[in-house]
mmCIF file of C-alpha atoms in Angstrom:
data_model
loop_
_atom_site.group_PDB
_atom_site.id
_atom_site.type_symbol
_atom_site.label_atom_id
_atom_site.label_comp_id
_atom_site.label_asym_id
_atom_site.label_seq_id
_atom_site.Cartn_x
_atom_site.Cartn_y
_atom_site.Cartn_z
ATOM 1 C CA MET A 1 111.511 80.278 110.179
ATOM 2 C CA ALA A 2 109.608 83.247 110.132
ATOM 3 C CA ASP A 3 111.342 86.938 109.311
ATOM 4 C CA SER A 4 111.518 89.674 111.844
ATOM 5 C CA CYS A 5 110.795 93.491 111.373
ATOM 6 C CA HIS A 6 114.276 95.164 110.831
ATOM 7 C CA TYR A 7 113.620 97.585 113.255
ATOM 8 C CA HIS A 8 111.727 95.671 115.841
ATOM 9 C CA THR A 9 113.574 91.825 115.870
ATOM 10 C CA SER A 10 110.501 90.793 118.294
ATOM 11 C CA ASN A 11 107.829 91.263 116.032
ATOM 12 C CA HIS A 12 106.701 89.221 112.625
ATOM 13 C CA ALA A 13 107.517 91.447 109.529
ATOM 14 C CA SER A 14 104.294 92.228 107.904
ATOM 15 C CA TRP A 15 105.374 94.381 105.178
ATOM 16 C CA GLN A 16 108.600 94.163 102.504
ATOM 17 C CA CYS A 17 109.783 97.002 100.436
ATOM 18 C CA GLN A 18 112.040 94.812 97.598
ATOM 19 C CA TYR A 19 113.648 98.057 97.079
ATOM 20 C CA CYS A 20 115.064 99.016 100.161
ATOM 21 C CA CYS A 21 115.451 95.313 101.166
ATOM 22 C CA ARG A 22 113.615 96.304 104.425
ATOM 23 C CA GLN A 23 110.582 94.477 106.344
ATOM 24 C CA TYR A 24 108.308 96.128 108.531
ATOM 25 C CA CYS A 25 105.828 95.211 111.367
ATOM 26 C CA ARG A 26 102.609 96.603 112.038
ATOM 27 C CA GLU A 27 104.314 98.988 114.590
ATOM 28 C CA CYS A 28 106.255 100.444 111.709
ATOM 29 C CA ILE A 29 103.399 100.554 109.511
ATOM 30 C CA PRO A 30 100.068 101.350 111.375
ATOM 31 C CA GLY A 31 96.641 101.515 110.414
ATOM 32 C CA CYS A 32 94.842 99.750 107.383
ATOM 33 C CA SER A 33 94.254 100.112 103.950
ATOM 34 C CA VAL A 34 91.547 102.889 104.220
ATOM 35 C CA ASN A 35 94.430 104.706 106.077
ATOM 36 C CA TYR A 36 96.767 104.586 103.289
ATOM 37 C CA GLY A 37 94.645 106.444 101.140
ATOM 38 C CA ILE A 38 93.759 103.924 98.099
ATOM 39 C CA GLN A 39 91.652 101.103 98.942
ATOM 40 C CA GLY A 40 93.093 97.584 98.241
ATOM 41 C CA GLN A 41 96.561 98.980 97.971
ATOM 42 C CA GLY A 42 99.611 98.621 100.692
ATOM 43 C CA PRO A 43 101.138 101.315 101.883
ATOM 44 C CA GLY A 44 104.235 103.004 100.728
ATOM 45 C CA CYS A 45 107.960 102.257 102.238
ATOM 46 C CA PRO A 46 108.939 104.877 104.739
ATOM 47 C CA LEU A 47 112.393 105.227 103.228
ATOM 48 C CA CYS A 48 111.562 105.222 99.631
ATOM 49 C CA ARG A 49 107.873 105.557 99.206
ATOM 50 C CA GLU A 50 107.632 102.700 96.845
ATOM 51 C CA PRO A 51 104.744 100.509 97.032
ATOM 52 C CA MET A 52 105.016 97.524 99.461
ATOM 53 C CA GLY A 53 104.172 93.740 99.600
ATOM 54 C CA TYR A 54 101.844 92.417 102.324
ATOM 55 C CA ILE A 55 103.932 88.974 104.012
ATOM 56 C CA GLU A 56 102.408 88.503 107.064
ATOM 57 C CA ALA A 57 99.982 85.614 106.172
ATOM 58 C CA SER A 58 102.821 84.028 104.564
ATOM 59 C CA ASN A 59 105.393 85.122 107.130
ATOM 60 C CA ARG A 60 103.190 83.620 110.073
ATOM 61 C CA ALA A 61 102.688 80.216 108.136
ATOM 62 C CA LYS A 62 104.034 77.222 109.870
ATOM 63 C CA PRO A 63 105.646 74.439 107.656
ATOM 64 C CA PHE A 64 102.918 72.783 105.915
ATOM 65 C CA TRP A 65 103.883 69.161 107.583
ATOM 66 C CA GLN A 66 103.122 70.755 110.887
ATOM 67 C CA MET A 67 99.676 71.475 109.986
ATOM 68 C CA GLY A 68 98.217 67.939 109.270
ATOM 69 C CA LEU A 69 94.972 67.837 111.419
ATOM 70 C CA PHE A 70 94.278 71.414 109.448
ATOM 71 C CA TYR A 71 93.774 69.759 106.385
ATOM 72 C CA PHE A 72 91.170 67.294 107.344
ATOM 73 C CA LEU A 73 89.163 69.596 109.534
ATOM 74 C CA TYR A 74 89.206 72.195 106.608
ATOM 75 C CA ALA A 75 87.254 69.723 104.408
ATOM 76 C CA LEU A 76 84.504 69.300 107.066
ATOM 77 C CA LYS A 77 83.462 73.085 106.577
ATOM 78 C CA PRO A 78 80.335 74.420 105.165
ATOM 79 C CA GLY A 79 81.683 74.981 101.829
ATOM 80 C CA PRO A 80 83.533 71.650 101.466
ATOM 81 C CA LEU A 81 80.747 69.474 102.844
ATOM 82 C CA THR A 82 78.386 71.482 100.510
ATOM 83 C CA VAL A 83 80.544 70.179 97.334
ATOM 84 C CA ILE A 84 80.504 66.605 98.689
ATOM 85 C CA ALA A 85 76.904 66.754 99.435
ATOM 86 C CA VAL A 86 76.640 67.577 95.583
ATOM 87 C CA ALA A 87 78.911 64.965 94.262
ATOM 88 C CA ALA A 88 76.982 62.156 96.139
ATOM 89 C CA ALA A 89 73.753 63.828 94.894
ATOM 90 C CA GLY A 90 75.173 64.083 91.301
ATOM 91 C CA SER A 91 76.463 60.532 91.340
ATOM 92 C CA LEU A 92 72.912 59.028 91.887
ATOM 93 C CA LEU A 93 72.752 59.865 88.181
ATOM 94 C CA ILE A 94 75.431 57.440 87.347
ATOM 95 C CA SER A 95 73.758 54.281 86.886
ATOM 96 C CA SER A 96 74.520 53.205 83.312
ATOM 97 C CA THR A 97 76.961 53.644 80.437
ATOM 98 C CA GLY A 98 74.706 55.976 78.716
ATOM 99 C CA MET A 99 75.164 59.923 77.859
ATOM 100 C CA LEU A 100 73.155 61.055 80.860
ATOM 101 C CA SER A 101 75.731 59.231 83.153
ATOM 102 C CA LEU A 102 78.776 60.648 81.288
ATOM 103 C CA ILE A 103 77.332 64.091 81.569
ATOM 104 C CA ALA A 104 76.950 63.702 85.024
ATOM 105 C CA LEU A 105 79.906 62.139 85.708
ATOM 106 C CA VAL A 106 82.223 65.037 83.635
ATOM 107 C CA ALA A 107 79.940 67.731 85.788
ATOM 108 C CA ILE A 108 80.788 66.465 89.058
ATOM 109 C CA ILE A 109 84.453 66.053 88.202
ATOM 110 C CA ALA A 110 84.572 69.614 87.038
ATOM 111 C CA VAL A 111 82.516 71.110 89.838
ATOM 112 C CA ALA A 112 85.076 69.315 92.312
ATOM 113 C CA LEU A 113 88.002 70.262 90.493
ATOM 114 C CA ARG A 114 87.082 74.160 90.090
ATOM 115 C CA TYR A 115 85.774 74.301 93.779
ATOM 116 C CA SER A 116 89.380 72.588 94.695
ATOM 117 C CA LEU A 117 91.037 75.224 92.204
ATOM 118 C CA LEU A 118 89.262 77.663 94.611
ATOM 119 C CA ILE A 119 90.571 76.327 97.664
ATOM 120 C CA ILE A 120 94.011 76.440 96.524
ATOM 121 C CA GLU A 121 93.718 80.033 95.468
ATOM 122 C CA LYS A 122 91.911 81.109 98.541
ATOM 123 C CA LEU A 123 94.570 79.507 100.764
ATOM 124 C CA ALA A 124 97.580 80.777 98.999
ATOM 125 C CA ARG A 125 96.396 84.231 99.317
ATOM 126 C CA GLY A 126 96.071 83.711 103.342
ATOM 127 C CA GLN A 127 92.163 83.137 103.738
ATOM 128 C CA ARG A 128 91.975 80.145 106.107
ATOM 129 C CA LYS A 129 88.143 80.315 105.888
ATOM 130 C CA ALA A 130 86.737 77.423 103.271
ATOM 131 C CA PRO A 131 84.824 79.444 100.133
ATOM 132 C CA LEU A 132 81.187 78.545 99.862
ATOM 133 C CA LEU A 133 80.526 76.838 96.739
ATOM 134 C CA THR A 134 78.641 79.679 95.363
ATOM 135 C CA GLU A 135 82.005 81.326 94.928
ATOM 136 C CA VAL A 136 82.632 78.754 92.218
ATOM 137 C CA LEU A 137 80.846 80.965 89.766
ATOM 138 C CA ASP A 138 81.776 84.473 91.011
ATOM 139 C CA ASP A 139 83.827 86.985 88.654
ATOM 140 C CA ASN A 140 85.582 84.836 86.234
ATOM 141 C CA GLY A 141 84.626 81.555 87.684
ATOM 142 C CA ALA A 142 82.081 80.610 84.952
ATOM 143 C CA VAL A 143 84.875 80.980 82.565
ATOM 144 C CA LEU A 144 87.121 78.930 84.280
ATOM 145 C CA LEU A 145 84.435 76.375 85.247
ATOM 146 C CA LEU A 146 84.607 75.835 81.361
ATOM 147 C CA LYS A 147 88.084 75.647 81.399
ATOM 148 C CA VAL A 148 87.937 72.870 84.051
ATOM 149 C CA ILE A 149 85.412 70.733 81.911
ATOM 150 C CA GLY A 150 87.854 71.650 78.641
ATOM 151 C CA MET A 151 90.590 70.415 80.764
ATOM 152 C CA THR A 152 88.982 67.044 81.982
ATOM 153 C CA VAL A 153 87.757 66.002 78.722
ATOM 154 C CA ALA A 154 90.871 66.542 76.996
ATOM 155 C CA ALA A 155 92.929 64.554 79.589
ATOM 156 C CA ALA A 156 90.243 61.683 79.417
ATOM 157 C CA PHE A 157 90.204 61.821 75.456
ATOM 158 C CA VAL A 158 94.248 61.815 75.428
ATOM 159 C CA GLY A 159 94.100 58.756 77.582
ATOM 160 C CA TYR A 160 91.725 56.955 75.921
ATOM 161 C CA LYS A 161 93.814 57.737 72.162
ATOM 162 C CA LEU A 162 96.899 56.436 73.747
ATOM 163 C CA VAL A 163 95.223 52.887 74.950
ATOM 164 C CA GLN A 164 93.684 52.704 71.305
ATOM 165 C CA VAL A 165 96.773 53.806 69.249
ATOM 166 C CA THR A 166 99.192 51.307 71.517
ATOM 167 C CA GLU A 167 96.768 48.991 72.183
ATOM 168 C CA SER A 168 98.426 48.469 75.552
ATOM 169 C CA LEU A 169 96.871 49.342 78.949
ATOM 170 C CA ASP A 170 100.856 49.771 80.287
ATOM 171 C CA THR A 171 100.906 53.167 78.076
ATOM 172 C CA LEU A 172 97.662 54.297 80.205
ATOM 173 C CA THR A 173 99.487 53.008 83.103
ATOM 174 C CA VAL A 174 102.610 55.536 82.394
ATOM 175 C CA TYR A 175 100.224 58.105 81.113
ATOM 176 C CA ALA A 176 98.561 58.157 84.658
ATOM 177 C CA VAL A 177 101.739 58.199 86.655
ATOM 178 C CA ALA A 178 102.697 61.409 84.530
ATOM 179 C CA LEU A 179 99.579 63.002 85.085
ATOM 180 C CA SER A 180 99.808 62.316 89.354
ATOM 181 C CA PHE A 181 103.644 63.806 88.802
ATOM 182 C CA LEU A 182 102.130 67.290 87.213
ATOM 183 C CA ALA A 183 98.930 67.170 88.736
ATOM 184 C CA PRO A 184 99.886 69.689 91.297
ATOM 185 C CA ALA A 185 101.978 71.784 89.118
ATOM 186 C CA VAL A 186 98.778 72.041 87.130
ATOM 187 C CA MET A 187 96.881 72.899 89.774
ATOM 188 C CA ILE A 188 98.949 75.342 91.283
ATOM 189 C CA ALA A 189 99.138 77.211 88.112
ATOM 190 C CA LEU A 190 95.565 77.076 86.895
ATOM 191 C CA ALA A 191 94.571 78.276 90.614
ATOM 192 C CA ILE A 192 97.084 80.894 90.310
ATOM 193 C CA THR A 193 97.095 82.291 86.724
ATOM 194 C CA HIS A 194 93.621 81.028 85.418
ATOM 195 C CA SER A 195 95.200 80.356 82.215
ATOM 196 C CA LEU A 196 95.234 76.951 80.398
ATOM 197 C CA ARG A 197 97.986 77.489 78.358
ATOM 198 C CA SER A 198 100.171 78.324 81.725
ATOM 199 C CA ALA A 199 98.909 74.823 83.382
ATOM 200 C CA PHE A 200 100.194 73.046 80.239
ATOM 201 C CA THR A 201 103.463 74.707 79.448
ATOM 202 C CA PRO A 202 106.309 72.326 80.542
ATOM 203 C CA ILE A 203 108.305 75.486 81.407
ATOM 204 C CA ASN A 204 106.162 77.145 83.715
ATOM 205 C CA LEU A 205 105.064 73.592 85.264
ATOM 206 C CA TRP A 206 108.767 73.182 85.616
ATOM 207 C CA GLU A 207 109.076 76.611 87.253
ATOM 208 C CA PHE A 208 105.945 76.152 89.556
ATOM 209 C CA ILE A 209 107.897 72.805 90.679
ATOM 210 C CA LEU A 210 111.197 74.585 91.376
ATOM 211 C CA ILE A 211 109.585 77.253 93.397
ATOM 212 C CA VAL A 212 107.874 75.076 95.521
ATOM 213 C CA GLY A 213 111.110 72.835 95.836
ATOM 214 C CA ARG A 214 111.530 69.695 98.020
ATOM 215 C CA PRO A 215 108.113 70.125 99.611
ATOM 216 C CA TYR A 216 106.741 69.448 96.158
ATOM 217 C CA TRP A 217 108.187 65.796 96.282
ATOM 218 C CA LEU A 218 106.559 65.335 99.832
ATOM 219 C CA LEU A 219 103.364 66.796 98.312
ATOM 220 C CA LEU A 220 103.165 64.157 95.760
ATOM 221 C CA ILE A 221 103.969 61.490 98.226
ATOM 222 C CA LEU A 222 101.159 62.758 100.434
ATOM 223 C CA THR A 223 98.531 63.480 97.686
ATOM 224 C CA ASN A 224 99.437 60.011 96.516
ATOM 225 C CA VAL A 225 98.770 58.427 99.696
ATOM 226 C CA ILE A 226 95.473 60.233 100.081
ATOM 227 C CA SER A 227 94.240 59.323 96.745
ATOM 228 C CA PHE A 228 94.519 55.555 98.024
ATOM 229 C CA ALA A 229 92.394 56.643 101.197
ATOM 230 C CA PRO A 230 88.931 56.374 99.376
ATOM 231 C CA SER A 231 89.738 52.761 98.079
ATOM 232 C CA VAL A 232 90.629 51.551 101.147
ATOM 233 C CA LEU A 233 88.146 53.037 103.142
ATOM 234 C CA MET A 234 85.310 51.732 100.637
ATOM 235 C CA ALA A 235 86.959 48.316 100.654
ATOM 236 C CA ALA A 236 86.325 48.345 104.412
ATOM 237 C CA VAL A 237 82.553 49.701 104.649
ATOM 238 C CA THR A 238 81.111 48.466 101.264
ATOM 239 C CA ASP A 239 79.810 44.969 102.456
ATOM 240 C CA LYS A 240 78.003 47.065 105.242
ATOM 241 C CA LEU A 241 76.040 49.360 103.128
ATOM 242 C CA PRO A 242 72.989 48.998 100.880
ATOM 243 C CA PRO A 243 73.696 48.617 97.126
ATOM 244 C CA TRP A 244 72.052 52.063 96.226
ATOM 245 C CA ALA A 245 74.287 53.929 98.697
ATOM 246 C CA VAL A 246 77.680 52.341 97.386
ATOM 247 C CA ILE A 247 78.012 54.887 94.489
ATOM 248 C CA PRO A 248 77.297 58.118 96.321
ATOM 249 C CA SER A 249 79.004 57.136 99.438
ATOM 250 C CA THR A 250 82.027 56.670 97.257
ATOM 251 C CA ALA A 251 81.483 59.963 95.304
ATOM 252 C CA ALA A 252 81.329 61.822 98.786
ATOM 253 C CA VAL A 253 84.543 60.000 100.162
ATOM 254 C CA VAL A 254 86.446 60.715 96.639
ATOM 255 C CA ALA A 255 85.404 64.457 97.224
ATOM 256 C CA TYR A 256 86.208 64.685 100.508
ATOM 257 C CA PHE A 257 89.896 63.790 100.274
ATOM 258 C CA CYS A 258 89.697 65.862 97.118
ATOM 259 C CA MET A 259 89.195 68.529 99.322
ATOM 260 C CA VAL A 260 92.092 67.756 102.014
ATOM 261 C CA SER A 261 94.661 67.293 98.934
ATOM 262 C CA SER A 262 93.395 70.794 97.575
ATOM 263 C CA ALA A 263 93.695 72.416 100.918
ATOM 264 C CA VAL A 264 97.228 70.890 100.946
ATOM 265 C CA ILE A 265 98.647 72.227 98.107
ATOM 266 C CA GLY A 266 96.922 75.797 98.677
ATOM 267 C CA TYR A 267 98.766 75.873 102.124
ATOM 268 C CA ILE A 268 101.988 74.974 100.518
ATOM 269 C CA CYS A 269 101.708 77.943 97.889
ATOM 270 C CA LEU A 270 100.642 80.039 101.236
ATOM 271 C CA THR A 271 104.372 79.300 102.279
ATOM 272 C CA ARG A 272 105.650 80.272 98.879
ATOM 273 C CA GLN A 273 103.365 83.221 98.161
ATOM 274 C CA GLN A 274 106.179 85.851 97.235
ATOM 275 C CA GLN A 275 107.869 83.639 95.109
ATOM 276 C CA LEU A 276 104.823 82.390 93.442
ATOM 277 C CA GLU A 277 103.989 86.135 93.211
ATOM 278 C CA ILE A 278 100.765 85.603 94.731
ATOM 279 C CA GLU A 279 98.823 88.555 95.731
ATOM 280 C CA ALA A 280 98.003 88.517 99.230
ATOM 281 C CA LEU A 281 94.858 88.774 100.907
ATOM 282 C CA ARG A 282 94.337 91.740 103.856
ATOM 283 C CA GLU A 283 91.273 92.028 105.941
ATOM 284 C CA ASP A 284 92.724 94.797 108.085
ATOM 285 C CA ASP A 285 89.309 96.313 108.910
ATOM 286 C CA GLU A 286 89.991 95.998 112.363
ATOM 287 C CA ASP A 287 93.197 98.014 112.017
ATOM 288 C CA TYR A 288 91.541 101.244 111.052
ATOM 289 C CA LEU A 289 92.586 104.302 112.764
ATOM 290 C CA GLU A 290 91.151 107.352 113.284
ATOM 291 C CA GLU A 291 92.696 110.469 111.350
ATOM 292 C CA ASN A 292 94.386 112.149 113.877
ATOM 293 C CA GLU A 293 95.602 108.864 115.722
ATOM 294 C CA TYR A 294 97.084 107.385 112.609
ATOM 295 C CA LEU A 295 98.900 110.697 111.524
ATOM 296 C CA CYS A 296 100.340 110.728 115.105
ATOM 297 C CA LYS A 297 101.397 106.816 114.952
ATOM 298 C CA ARG A 298 102.815 107.102 111.631
ATOM 299 C CA ALA A 299 104.881 109.961 112.621
ATOM 300 C CA ARG A 300 106.308 108.165 116.031
ATOM 301 C CA ALA A 301 106.955 105.002 113.269
ATOM 302 C CA GLU A 302 108.537 107.214 110.872
ATOM 303 C CA ALA A 303 110.529 109.044 113.111
ATOM 304 C CA GLN A 304 112.050 105.913 114.690
ATOM 305 C CA ILE A 305 112.871 104.107 111.340
ATOM 306 C CA PHE A 306 114.983 107.525 110.491
ATOM 307 C CA LEU A 307 116.658 107.665 113.730
ATOM 308 C CA CYS A 308 117.609 103.889 113.143
ATOM 309 C CA GLU A 309 118.814 104.716 109.984
ATOM 310 C CA GLU A 310 120.775 107.755 111.148
ATOM 311 C CA ASN A 311 118.895 109.845 108.672
ATOM 312 C CA PHE A 312 118.532 112.812 110.951
ATOM 313 C CA GLN A 313 117.627 115.113 108.538
ATOM 314 C CA ARG A 314 114.694 113.198 107.590
ATOM 315 C CA ALA A 315 113.569 112.289 110.855
ATOM 316 C CA ARG A 316 113.584 115.842 111.956
ATOM 317 C CA GLN A 317 111.496 116.902 109.194
ATOM 318 C CA VAL A 318 108.988 114.542 110.133
ATOM 319 C CA LEU A 319 109.028 115.246 113.958
ATOM 320 C CA GLU A 320 108.604 118.962 113.360
ATOM 321 C CA GLU A 321 105.511 118.290 111.049
ATOM 322 C CA GLY A 322 104.554 116.011 113.747
ATOM 323 C CA LEU A 323 105.261 118.129 116.686
ATOM 324 C CA ARG A 324 103.175 120.874 115.288
ATOM 325 C CA ARG A 325 100.103 118.744 114.848
ATOM 326 C CA PHE A 326 100.585 117.059 118.163
ATOM 327 C CA PRO A 327 102.788 119.494 120.675
ATOM 328 C CA ASP A 328 101.872 117.585 123.392
ATOM 329 C CA ASP A 329 103.087 113.790 122.542
ATOM 330 C CA GLU A 330 105.236 112.376 124.517
ATOM 331 C CA ILE A 331 106.801 110.127 122.273
ATOM 332 C CA LEU A 332 107.127 112.243 119.738
ATOM 333 C CA ASN A 333 108.631 114.901 122.012
ATOM 334 C CA GLU A 334 111.207 111.908 123.315
ATOM 335 C CA HIS A 335 112.121 111.573 119.777
ATOM 336 C CA TYR A 336 113.062 114.373 118.969
ATOM 337 C CA TYR A 337 115.074 115.258 122.083
ATOM 338 C CA ARG A 338 116.930 112.046 121.206
ATOM 339 C CA LEU A 339 117.665 113.543 117.638
ATOM 340 C CA LEU A 340 119.199 116.624 118.708
ATOM 341 C CA LEU A 341 121.357 114.967 121.269
ATOM 342 C CA ALA A 342 122.559 112.590 118.340
ATOM 343 C CA SER A 343 123.170 115.673 115.970
ATOM 344 C CA ASP A 344 124.566 117.652 118.841
ATOM 345 C CA ASP A 345 122.356 120.746 118.021
ATOM 346 C CA LYS A 346 123.125 122.671 121.398
ATOM 347 C CA LYS A 347 121.235 125.599 120.126
ATOM 348 C CA ALA A 348 117.866 123.449 119.462
ATOM 349 C CA LEU A 349 118.548 121.624 122.740
ATOM 350 C CA GLN A 350 118.649 124.993 124.664
ATOM 351 C CA GLU A 351 115.534 126.102 122.974
ATOM 352 C CA LEU A 352 113.831 122.989 123.670
ATOM 353 C CA GLY A 353 115.141 122.686 127.597
ATOM 354 C CA PRO A 354 112.249 125.101 129.085
ATOM 355 C CA HIS A 355 109.313 123.579 126.974
ATOM 356 C CA LEU A 356 110.914 119.327 128.078
ATOM 357 C CA LEU A 357 110.962 120.825 131.652
ATOM 358 C CA GLU A 358 107.387 122.217 131.707
ATOM 359 C CA LYS A 359 106.214 118.572 129.979
ATOM 360 C CA PHE A 360 108.053 116.587 132.660
ATOM 361 C CA VAL A 361 106.509 118.899 135.568
ATOM 362 C CA GLN A 362 102.887 117.877 134.370
ATOM 363 C CA ILE A 363 103.474 114.543 133.908
ATOM 364 C CA ASN A 364 104.497 114.289 137.211
ATOM 365 C CA ARG A 365 102.215 116.223 138.965
ATOM 366 C CA PRO A 366 99.924 114.357 141.359
#
């Protein structure tokens, strides 16, 4: 259930102050990052002035099991479709057991995994637009891609050695089950922290599993069901395809369902954004206000907050400063009148009376 604003209970909360345990909506915190003065950073809490965390994206997120269609449509957007096409084209190089085929296989898996991590990262931060393939190599993307290649090779090498040492395929089965259990946690850790150490530290993985909670077990079931989908689908259509198209089609189907699984994991991370300490992505340029409009709305909002908190001294400071800038603003005048009534300041009420009467006449003048 979405959290509501502490002062406007019908509004969804957009900001949270951990120090004051208060949640605020956009009405309480008007404007955007440009208005706040520091590009990319959030505003200060009206009560304590400490930086606040942006929670709107995660707060508005529906439970992940209600978003089934979203995951399958997400994998059909331009970015994921490009990865699927690359996987299908690259699979044409896998024609034998030679070195070129092995390199092609590792490259396809690495690119698909790196892009899957990017999906998880972007969705977890609140961006529902699928990333482009070119973003795989943006910023630290190349380094992370090398880490993914190393992780893929290491996982395959461990499985190979286990079979070689134990001389039993049962060991490989147990290893595969263990990997399938930890895979979502490893993907979450790697997508969020970009650290192989974090992704392979049992304590960290267990912490991620506990934070996600019961949805993790549902996630395991869902990802395993999705992982079986390519084999079921290909079994139904293989006989209808020409021989040269079987491998590319299989690669495309596997890549598609890999994107679907990543979208599920990313969305679950979005619903646990604060617990996982993920920095939310804000695209609030459309909320930009001109300076005077921003200052006026902020004064109105802060005055209302302080009045609700019965902090009349700070409310008066805000209102007097606001009225010096905007003496004709009706809402500021109304808040100031309510403040004087609440604080029983008879002297100020007598001085304010003629001013309010003049405003009332102006408002009602035809």
